Amino acid sequence: MNTTDNIYQLAVAGVQSLIPYKGGKPIEELERELGLSHIVKLASNENPIGIGQKALAAIQKASADLALYPDGNGYRLKQALAAKYALDASQITLGNGSNEILELLARAFLTPKHEVIFSQHAFAVYPIVTQAVGAKAVVVPAVNYGHDLDAMLASVTEHTRLIFIANPNNPTGTLLSQADVKRFIAALPDTVICVLDEAYFEFVSGAALADSAVEAINSIDWLKLYPNLIITRTFSKAYGLAGLRVGYGLSSPQMADILNRVRQPFNNNALALAAAEAALDDIDHLQKTLQTNSQGMQQLTDGFKALGLEWIPSAGNFVSVDLKQPGQPIYEALLRKGVIVRPVGNYEMPNHLRISIGTQVENQTFLNALKDILADV
Ligand SMILES: *Cc1c(COP(=O)(O)O)cnc(C)c1O
């Protein structure tokens, strides 16, 4: 055991063949590579209007106490979330991003004997957390880019322990109806845990408030009925705190207790806890965010229409456009023009690019660049 290659043989089986998550290209990296400035990043579904003033003020205040460990139980943030959702604080698990909740679920509930079901084109973290603990991923083909709940239900076996459903899904933006999701959960054996990933929940509930034809999400009501349900949400998207890493799970107190056993004692840092609590209170910032998103979605889809392109209707803060040709070269051409978007070939969508909704100016910069590139090929 003295060559560096051999160390790979020591890793657990799932990790030996694991392909790490690839995020959106950081702005600084593109600046270094191309010597460009004024880069537009529409690649990671971040909030284009940034962090809100209340969260920023809370960070400044909390920074005075950074020599102290944070509150390992996140008491204040849990109280605020419990009040917002009319739940008990014991039903809340805080994570270093909601990604951490997904990982805690895998660590707490999966062994190499177990199967995990998720959809084709679903969020890339599901296969990673599954494989890392050696469990078996069962990927169910999508229908029109959305989850096929009937087929997912039919894939349940005695080995199934976890099912991931992203609603809306990333990178497709597809949204399942509340009735369909509820029926699905109700039909699961109680030995199967359903993880309902609602990272984009706020965009749906904002749209539902603005337009009575849009259905509101009411999954929290189901927690009383199904102890095998956990809902995950995040401060990374609508609340503009992606850099701080705060997400949470809502579940039965028993499920939260289990996740709490495998959680690191101080998994949320002090600035993140303070900022998230303040952000929950910043209705103005959330409203501005939702308005920027709906206007930007209109602007981008109008632009696609003018270019003769189709897109997958999205309930999130991003939209995947069908270029009818490989997306990777277009992605690279956009980079050279200082626009970062997200290629989704690794999601089995090689002809699509996923565009996060930006500000009006950012969206226009992207559309102009795309138009120039498509005129050239
Ligand atoms: C962004 C995203 C998350 C989690 O993001 P965190 O920053 O870890 O909270 C989870 N699920 C989906 C589907 C996402 O797109």
JSON list of N, CA, C and O in Angstrom, two decimals, residues 247-289:
[
{"chain": "A", "resi": 247, "resn": "GLY", "atom": "N", "xyz": [-30.60, 25.72, 5.90]},
{"chain": "A", "resi": 247, "resn": "GLY", "atom": "CA", "xyz": [-31.82, 25.06, 5.43]},
{"chain": "A", "resi": 247, "resn": "GLY", "atom": "C", "xyz": [-32.45, 24.35, 6.60]},
{"chain": "A", "resi": 247, "resn": "GLY", "atom": "O", "xyz": [-31.90, 24.35, 7.71]},
{"chain": "A", "resi": 248, "resn": "TYR", "atom": "N", "xyz": [-33.62, 23.75, 6.38]},
{"chain": "A", "resi": 248, "resn": "TYR", "atom": "CA", "xyz": [-34.27, 23.08, 7.50]},
{"chain": "A", "resi": 248, "resn": "TYR", "atom": "C", "xyz": [-35.18, 21.97, 7.02]},
{"chain": "A", "resi": 248, "resn": "TYR", "atom": "O", "xyz": [-35.64, 21.95, 5.88]},
{"chain": "A", "resi": 249, "resn": "GLY", "atom": "N", "xyz": [-35.42, 21.04, 7.94]},
{"chain": "A", "resi": 249, "resn": "GLY", "atom": "CA", "xyz": [-36.39, 19.97, 7.72]},
{"chain": "A", "resi": 249, "resn": "GLY", "atom": "C", "xyz": [-37.56, 20.17, 8.65]},
{"chain": "A", "resi": 249, "resn": "GLY", "atom": "O", "xyz": [-37.39, 20.61, 9.80]},
{"chain": "A", "resi": 250, "resn": "LEU", "atom": "N", "xyz": [-38.77, 19.87, 8.16]},
{"chain": "A", "resi": 250, "resn": "LEU", "atom": "CA", "xyz": [-39.99, 19.89, 8.97]},
{"chain": "A", "resi": 250, "resn": "LEU", "atom": "C", "xyz": [-40.55, 18.47, 8.96]},
{"chain": "A", "resi": 250, "resn": "LEU", "atom": "O", "xyz": [-40.74, 17.89, 7.88]},
{"chain": "A", "resi": 251, "resn": "SER", "atom": "N", "xyz": [-40.80, 17.92, 10.14]},
{"chain": "A", "resi": 251, "resn": "SER", "atom": "CA", "xyz": [-41.16, 16.51, 10.20]},
{"chain": "A", "resi": 251, "resn": "SER", "atom": "C", "xyz": [-41.88, 16.23, 11.52]},
{"chain": "A", "resi": 251, "resn": "SER", "atom": "O", "xyz": [-42.16, 17.15, 12.28]},
{"chain": "A", "resi": 252, "resn": "SER", "atom": "N", "xyz": [-42.07, 14.96, 11.80]},
{"chain": "A", "resi": 252, "resn": "SER", "atom": "CA", "xyz": [-42.51, 14.58, 13.14]},
{"chain": "A", "resi": 252, "resn": "SER", "atom": "C", "xyz": [-41.36, 14.85, 14.11]},
{"chain": "A", "resi": 252, "resn": "SER", "atom": "O", "xyz": [-40.19, 14.86, 13.70]},
{"chain": "A", "resi": 253, "resn": "PRO", "atom": "N", "xyz": [-41.67, 15.08, 15.40]},
{"chain": "A", "resi": 253, "resn": "PRO", "atom": "CA", "xyz": [-40.59, 15.26, 16.38]},
{"chain": "A", "resi": 253, "resn": "PRO", "atom": "C", "xyz": [-39.66, 14.04, 16.41]},
{"chain": "A", "resi": 253, "resn": "PRO", "atom": "O", "xyz": [-38.45, 14.18, 16.62]},
{"chain": "A", "resi": 254, "resn": "GLN", "atom": "N", "xyz": [-40.22, 12.86, 16.18]},
{"chain": "A", "resi": 254, "resn": "GLN", "atom": "CA", "xyz": [-39.40, 11.64, 16.23]},
{"chain": "A", "resi": 254, "resn": "GLN", "atom": "C", "xyz": [-38.35, 11.64, 15.13]},
{"chain": "A", "resi": 254, "resn": "GLN", "atom": "O", "xyz": [-37.18, 11.30, 15.35]},
{"chain": "A", "resi": 255, "resn": "MET", "atom": "N", "xyz": [-38.78, 11.99, 13.91]},
{"chain": "A", "resi": 255, "resn": "MET", "atom": "CA", "xyz": [-37.82, 12.04, 12.80]},
{"chain": "A", "resi": 255, "resn": "MET", "atom": "C", "xyz": [-36.76, 13.11, 13.08]},
{"chain": "A", "resi": 255, "resn": "MET", "atom": "O", "xyz": [-35.56, 12.89, 12.84]},
{"chain": "A", "resi": 256, "resn": "ALA", "atom": "N", "xyz": [-37.18, 14.26, 13.59]},
{"chain": "A", "resi": 256, "resn": "ALA", "atom": "CA", "xyz": [-36.21, 15.33, 13.91]},
{"chain": "A", "resi": 256, "resn": "ALA", "atom": "C", "xyz": [-35.23, 14.85, 14.98]},
{"chain": "A", "resi": 256, "resn": "ALA", "atom": "O", "xyz": [-34.02, 15.14, 14.91]},
{"chain": "A", "resi": 257, "resn": "ASP", "atom": "N", "xyz": [-35.72, 14.09, 15.93]},
{"chain": "A", "resi": 257, "resn": "ASP", "atom": "CA", "xyz": [-34.85, 13.55, 16.99]},
{"chain": "A", "resi": 257, "resn": "ASP", "atom": "C", "xyz": [-33.78, 12.63, 16.40]},
{"chain": "A", "resi": 257, "resn": "ASP", "atom": "O", "xyz": [-32.60, 12.69, 16.78]},
{"chain": "A", "resi": 258, "resn": "ILE", "atom": "N", "xyz": [-34.17, 11.82, 15.44]},
{"chain": "A", "resi": 258, "resn": "ILE", "atom": "CA", "xyz": [-33.22, 10.90, 14.80]},
{"chain": "A", "resi": 258, "resn": "ILE", "atom": "C", "xyz": [-32.15, 11.70, 14.05]},
{"chain": "A", "resi": 258, "resn": "ILE", "atom": "O", "xyz": [-30.94, 11.42, 14.17]},
{"chain": "A", "resi": 259, "resn": "LEU", "atom": "N", "xyz": [-32.58, 12.69, 13.28]},
{"chain": "A", "resi": 259, "resn": "LEU", "atom": "CA", "xyz": [-31.60, 13.49, 12.51]},
{"chain": "A", "resi": 259, "resn": "LEU", "atom": "C", "xyz": [-30.67, 14.24, 13.44]},
{"chain": "A", "resi": 259, "resn": "LEU", "atom": "O", "xyz": [-29.47, 14.39, 13.16]},
{"chain": "A", "resi": 260, "resn": "ASN", "atom": "N", "xyz": [-31.22, 14.69, 14.55]},
{"chain": "A", "resi": 260, "resn": "ASN", "atom": "CA", "xyz": [-30.43, 15.43, 15.52]},
{"chain": "A", "resi": 260, "resn": "ASN", "atom": "C", "xyz": [-29.30, 14.57, 16.10]},
{"chain": "A", "resi": 260, "resn": "ASN", "atom": "O", "xyz": [-28.25, 15.09, 16.49]},
{"chain": "A", "resi": 261, "resn": "ARG", "atom": "N", "xyz": [-29.49, 13.26, 16.13]},
{"chain": "A", "resi": 261, "resn": "ARG", "atom": "CA", "xyz": [-28.45, 12.37, 16.69]},
{"chain": "A", "resi": 261, "resn": "ARG", "atom": "C", "xyz": [-27.21, 12.31, 15.81]},
{"chain": "A", "resi": 261, "resn": "ARG", "atom": "O", "xyz": [-26.12, 12.08, 16.32]},
{"chain": "A", "resi": 262, "resn": "VAL", "atom": "N", "xyz": [-27.39, 12.48, 14.49]},
{"chain": "A", "resi": 262, "resn": "VAL", "atom": "CA", "xyz": [-26.22, 12.38, 13.61]},
{"chain": "A", "resi": 262, "resn": "VAL", "atom": "C", "xyz": [-25.69, 13.75, 13.19]},
{"chain": "A", "resi": 262, "resn": "VAL", "atom": "O", "xyz": [-24.66, 13.85, 12.54]},
{"chain": "A", "resi": 263, "resn": "ARG", "atom": "N", "xyz": [-26.37, 14.78, 13.59]},
{"chain": "A", "resi": 263, "resn": "ARG", "atom": "CA", "xyz": [-25.98, 16.14, 13.24]},
{"chain": "A", "resi": 263, "resn": "ARG", "atom": "C", "xyz": [-24.74, 16.58, 14.03]},
{"chain": "A", "resi": 263, "resn": "ARG", "atom": "O", "xyz": [-24.59, 16.24, 15.19]},
{"chain": "A", "resi": 264, "resn": "GLN", "atom": "N", "xyz": [-23.86, 17.35, 13.38]},
{"chain": "A", "resi": 264, "resn": "GLN", "atom": "CA", "xyz": [-22.76, 17.97, 14.12]},
{"chain": "A", "resi": 264, "resn": "GLN", "atom": "C", "xyz": [-23.32, 18.96, 15.13]},
{"chain": "A", "resi": 264, "resn": "GLN", "atom": "O", "xyz": [-24.28, 19.66, 14.82]},
{"chain": "A", "resi": 265, "resn": "PRO", "atom": "N", "xyz": [-22.69, 19.08, 16.30]},
{"chain": "A", "resi": 265, "resn": "PRO", "atom": "CA", "xyz": [-23.27, 19.94, 17.34]},
{"chain": "A", "resi": 265, "resn": "PRO", "atom": "C", "xyz": [-23.45, 21.41, 16.92]},
{"chain": "A", "resi": 265, "resn": "PRO", "atom": "O", "xyz": [-24.40, 22.05, 17.33]},
{"chain": "A", "resi": 266, "resn": "PHE", "atom": "N", "xyz": [-22.56, 21.96, 16.12]},
{"chain": "A", "resi": 266, "resn": "PHE", "atom": "CA", "xyz": [-22.67, 23.39, 15.75]},
{"chain": "A", "resi": 266, "resn": "PHE", "atom": "C", "xyz": [-22.72, 23.53, 14.23]},
{"chain": "A", "resi": 266, "resn": "PHE", "atom": "O", "xyz": [-21.91, 24.22, 13.63]},
{"chain": "A", "resi": 267, "resn": "ASN", "atom": "N", "xyz": [-23.70, 22.85, 13.62]},
{"chain": "A", "resi": 267, "resn": "ASN", "atom": "CA", "xyz": [-23.72, 22.80, 12.15]},
{"chain": "A", "resi": 267, "resn": "ASN", "atom": "C", "xyz": [-24.13, 24.11, 11.49]},
{"chain": "A", "resi": 267, "resn": "ASN", "atom": "O", "xyz": [-23.88, 24.31, 10.31]},
{"chain": "A", "resi": 268, "resn": "ASN", "atom": "N", "xyz": [-24.80, 24.99, 12.22]},
{"chain": "A", "resi": 268, "resn": "ASN", "atom": "CA", "xyz": [-25.12, 26.31, 11.67]},
{"chain": "A", "resi": 268, "resn": "ASN", "atom": "C", "xyz": [-24.27, 27.36, 12.38]},
{"chain": "A", "resi": 268, "resn": "ASN", "atom": "O", "xyz": [-24.28, 27.44, 13.62]},
{"chain": "A", "resi": 269, "resn": "ASN", "atom": "N", "xyz": [-23.57, 28.18, 11.61]},
{"chain": "A", "resi": 269, "resn": "ASN", "atom": "CA", "xyz": [-22.74, 29.18, 12.26]},
{"chain": "A", "resi": 269, "resn": "ASN", "atom": "C", "xyz": [-23.58, 30.34, 12.79]},
{"chain": "A", "resi": 269, "resn": "ASN", "atom": "O", "xyz": [-24.76, 30.50, 12.42]},
{"chain": "A", "resi": 270, "resn": "ALA", "atom": "N", "xyz": [-22.98, 31.15, 13.65]},
{"chain": "A", "resi": 270, "resn": "ALA", "atom": "CA", "xyz": [-23.73, 32.19, 14.37]},
{"chain": "A", "resi": 270, "resn": "ALA", "atom": "C", "xyz": [-24.28, 33.26, 13.43]},
{"chain": "A", "resi": 270, "resn": "ALA", "atom": "O", "xyz": [-25.40, 33.75, 13.63]},
{"chain": "A", "resi": 271, "resn": "LEU", "atom": "N", "xyz": [-23.52, 33.61, 12.39]},
{"chain": "A", "resi": 271, "resn": "LEU", "atom": "CA", "xyz": [-24.00, 34.64, 11.46]},
{"chain": "A", "resi": 271, "resn": "LEU", "atom": "C", "xyz": [-25.19, 34.12, 10.67]},
{"chain": "A", "resi": 271, "resn": "LEU", "atom": "O", "xyz": [-26.16, 34.83, 10.42]},
{"chain": "A", "resi": 272, "resn": "ALA", "atom": "N", "xyz": [-25.12, 32.85, 10.31]},
{"chain": "A", "resi": 272, "resn": "ALA", "atom": "CA", "xyz": [-26.19, 32.24, 9.52]},
{"chain": "A", "resi": 272, "resn": "ALA", "atom": "C", "xyz": [-27.48, 32.18, 10.33]},
{"chain": "A", "resi": 272, "resn": "ALA", "atom": "O", "xyz": [-28.57, 32.50, 9.82]},
{"chain": "A", "resi": 273, "resn": "LEU", "atom": "N", "xyz": [-27.38, 31.79, 11.59]},
{"chain": "A", "resi": 273, "resn": "LEU", "atom": "CA", "xyz": [-28.57, 31.70, 12.44]},
{"chain": "A", "resi": 273, "resn": "LEU", "atom": "C", "xyz": [-29.22, 33.07, 12.60]},
{"chain": "A", "resi": 273, "resn": "LEU", "atom": "O", "xyz": [-30.45, 33.22, 12.48]},
{"chain": "A", "resi": 274, "resn": "ALA", "atom": "N", "xyz": [-28.40, 34.08, 12.85]},
{"chain": "A", "resi": 274, "resn": "ALA", "atom": "CA", "xyz": [-28.92, 35.44, 13.06]},
{"chain": "A", "resi": 274, "resn": "ALA", "atom": "C", "xyz": [-29.56, 35.97, 11.77]},
{"chain": "A", "resi": 274, "resn": "ALA", "atom": "O", "xyz": [-30.65, 36.56, 11.79]},
{"chain": "A", "resi": 275, "resn": "ALA", "atom": "N", "xyz": [-28.87, 35.77, 10.66]},
{"chain": "A", "resi": 275, "resn": "ALA", "atom": "CA", "xyz": [-29.36, 36.30, 9.39]},
{"chain": "A", "resi": 275, "resn": "ALA", "atom": "C", "xyz": [-30.67, 35.62, 8.98]},
{"chain": "A", "resi": 275, "resn": "ALA", "atom": "O", "xyz": [-31.61, 36.28, 8.52]},
{"chain": "A", "resi": 276, "resn": "ALA", "atom": "N", "xyz": [-30.75, 34.32, 9.18]},
{"chain": "A", "resi": 276, "resn": "ALA", "atom": "CA", "xyz": [-31.96, 33.59, 8.77]},
{"chain": "A", "resi": 276, "resn": "ALA", "atom": "C", "xyz": [-33.16, 34.05, 9.59]},
{"chain": "A", "resi": 276, "resn": "ALA", "atom": "O", "xyz": [-34.25, 34.26, 9.05]},
{"chain": "A", "resi": 277, "resn": "GLU", "atom": "N", "xyz": [-32.94, 34.22, 10.88]},
{"chain": "A", "resi": 277, "resn": "GLU", "atom": "CA", "xyz": [-34.04, 34.67, 11.74]},
{"chain": "A", "resi": 277, "resn": "GLU", "atom": "C", "xyz": [-34.54, 36.05, 11.27]},
{"chain": "A", "resi": 277, "resn": "GLU", "atom": "O", "xyz": [-35.76, 36.28, 11.15]},
{"chain": "A", "resi": 278, "resn": "ALA", "atom": "N", "xyz": [-33.61, 36.94, 10.97]},
{"chain": "A", "resi": 278, "resn": "ALA", "atom": "CA", "xyz": [-34.00, 38.29, 10.53]},
{"chain": "A", "resi": 278, "resn": "ALA", "atom": "C", "xyz": [-34.66, 38.25, 9.15]},
{"chain": "A", "resi": 278, "resn": "ALA", "atom": "O", "xyz": [-35.61, 38.99, 8.87]},
{"chain": "A", "resi": 279, "resn": "ALA", "atom": "N", "xyz": [-34.15, 37.37, 8.30]},
{"chain": "A", "resi": 279, "resn": "ALA", "atom": "CA", "xyz": [-34.68, 37.29, 6.92]},
{"chain": "A", "resi": 279, "resn": "ALA", "atom": "C", "xyz": [-36.14, 36.87, 6.92]},
{"chain": "A", "resi": 279, "resn": "ALA", "atom": "O", "xyz": [-36.95, 37.33, 6.11]},
{"chain": "A", "resi": 280, "resn": "LEU", "atom": "N", "xyz": [-36.51, 35.99, 7.86]},
{"chain": "A", "resi": 280, "resn": "LEU", "atom": "CA", "xyz": [-37.89, 35.50, 7.93]},
{"chain": "A", "resi": 280, "resn": "LEU", "atom": "C", "xyz": [-38.86, 36.65, 8.15]},
{"chain": "A", "resi": 280, "resn": "LEU", "atom": "O", "xyz": [-40.03, 36.57, 7.78]},
{"chain": "A", "resi": 281, "resn": "ASP", "atom": "N", "xyz": [-38.35, 37.68, 8.76]},
{"chain": "A", "resi": 281, "resn": "ASP", "atom": "CA", "xyz": [-39.15, 38.83, 9.16]},
{"chain": "A", "resi": 281, "resn": "ASP", "atom": "C", "xyz": [-39.20, 39.90, 8.08]},
{"chain": "A", "resi": 281, "resn": "ASP", "atom": "O", "xyz": [-39.93, 40.88, 8.21]},
{"chain": "A", "resi": 282, "resn": "ASP", "atom": "N", "xyz": [-38.40, 39.74, 7.04]},
{"chain": "A", "resi": 282, "resn": "ASP", "atom": "CA", "xyz": [-38.24, 40.80, 6.03]},
{"chain": "A", "resi": 282, "resn": "ASP", "atom": "C", "xyz": [-39.19, 40.56, 4.86]},
{"chain": "A", "resi": 282, "resn": "ASP", "atom": "O", "xyz": [-38.79, 40.12, 3.78]},
{"chain": "A", "resi": 283, "resn": "ILE", "atom": "N", "xyz": [-40.46, 40.90, 5.11]},
{"chain": "A", "resi": 283, "resn": "ILE", "atom": "CA", "xyz": [-41.50, 40.64, 4.10]},
{"chain": "A", "resi": 283, "resn": "ILE", "atom": "C", "xyz": [-41.25, 41.45, 2.83]},
{"chain": "A", "resi": 283, "resn": "ILE", "atom": "O", "xyz": [-41.46, 40.97, 1.73]},
{"chain": "A", "resi": 284, "resn": "ASP", "atom": "N", "xyz": [-40.78, 42.69, 3.01]},
{"chain": "A", "resi": 284, "resn": "ASP", "atom": "CA", "xyz": [-40.51, 43.56, 1.86]},
{"chain": "A", "resi": 284, "resn": "ASP", "atom": "C", "xyz": [-39.51, 42.93, 0.91]},
{"chain": "A", "resi": 284, "resn": "ASP", "atom": "O", "xyz": [-39.70, 42.93, -0.30]},
{"chain": "A", "resi": 285, "resn": "HIS", "atom": "N", "xyz": [-38.43, 42.42, 1.49]},
{"chain": "A", "resi": 285, "resn": "HIS", "atom": "CA", "xyz": [-37.38, 41.84, 0.65]},
{"chain": "A", "resi": 285, "resn": "HIS", "atom": "C", "xyz": [-37.90, 40.61, -0.08]},
{"chain": "A", "resi": 285, "resn": "HIS", "atom": "O", "xyz": [-37.62, 40.41, -1.27]},
{"chain": "A", "resi": 286, "resn": "LEU", "atom": "N", "xyz": [-38.69, 39.82, 0.61]},
{"chain": "A", "resi": 286, "resn": "LEU", "atom": "CA", "xyz": [-39.25, 38.63, -0.03]},
{"chain": "A", "resi": 286, "resn": "LEU", "atom": "C", "xyz": [-40.19, 39.03, -1.17]},
{"chain": "A", "resi": 286, "resn": "LEU", "atom": "O", "xyz": [-40.14, 38.46, -2.26]},
{"chain": "A", "resi": 287, "resn": "GLN", "atom": "N", "xyz": [-41.00, 40.03, -0.91]},
{"chain": "A", "resi": 287, "resn": "GLN", "atom": "CA", "xyz": [-41.93, 40.47, -1.96]},
{"chain": "A", "resi": 287, "resn": "GLN", "atom": "C", "xyz": [-41.20, 41.00, -3.18]},
{"chain": "A", "resi": 287, "resn": "GLN", "atom": "O", "xyz": [-41.55, 40.71, -4.31]},
{"chain": "A", "resi": 288, "resn": "LYS", "atom": "N", "xyz": [-40.14, 41.79, -2.94]},
{"chain": "A", "resi": 288, "resn": "LYS", "atom": "CA", "xyz": [-39.34, 42.31, -4.05]},
{"chain": "A", "resi": 288, "resn": "LYS", "atom": "C", "xyz": [-38.71, 41.16, -4.84]},
{"chain": "A", "resi": 288, "resn": "LYS", "atom": "O", "xyz": [-38.64, 41.16, -6.06]},
{"chain": "A", "resi": 289, "resn": "THR", "atom": "N", "xyz": [-38.26, 40.15, -4.09]},
{"chain": "A", "resi": 289, "resn": "THR", "atom": "CA", "xyz": [-37.64, 38.99, -4.72]},
{"chain": "A", "resi": 289, "resn": "THR", "atom": "C", "xyz": [-38.64, 38.28, -5.62]},
{"chain": "A", "resi": 289, "resn": "THR", "atom": "O", "xyz": [-38.34, 37.93, -6.77]}
]
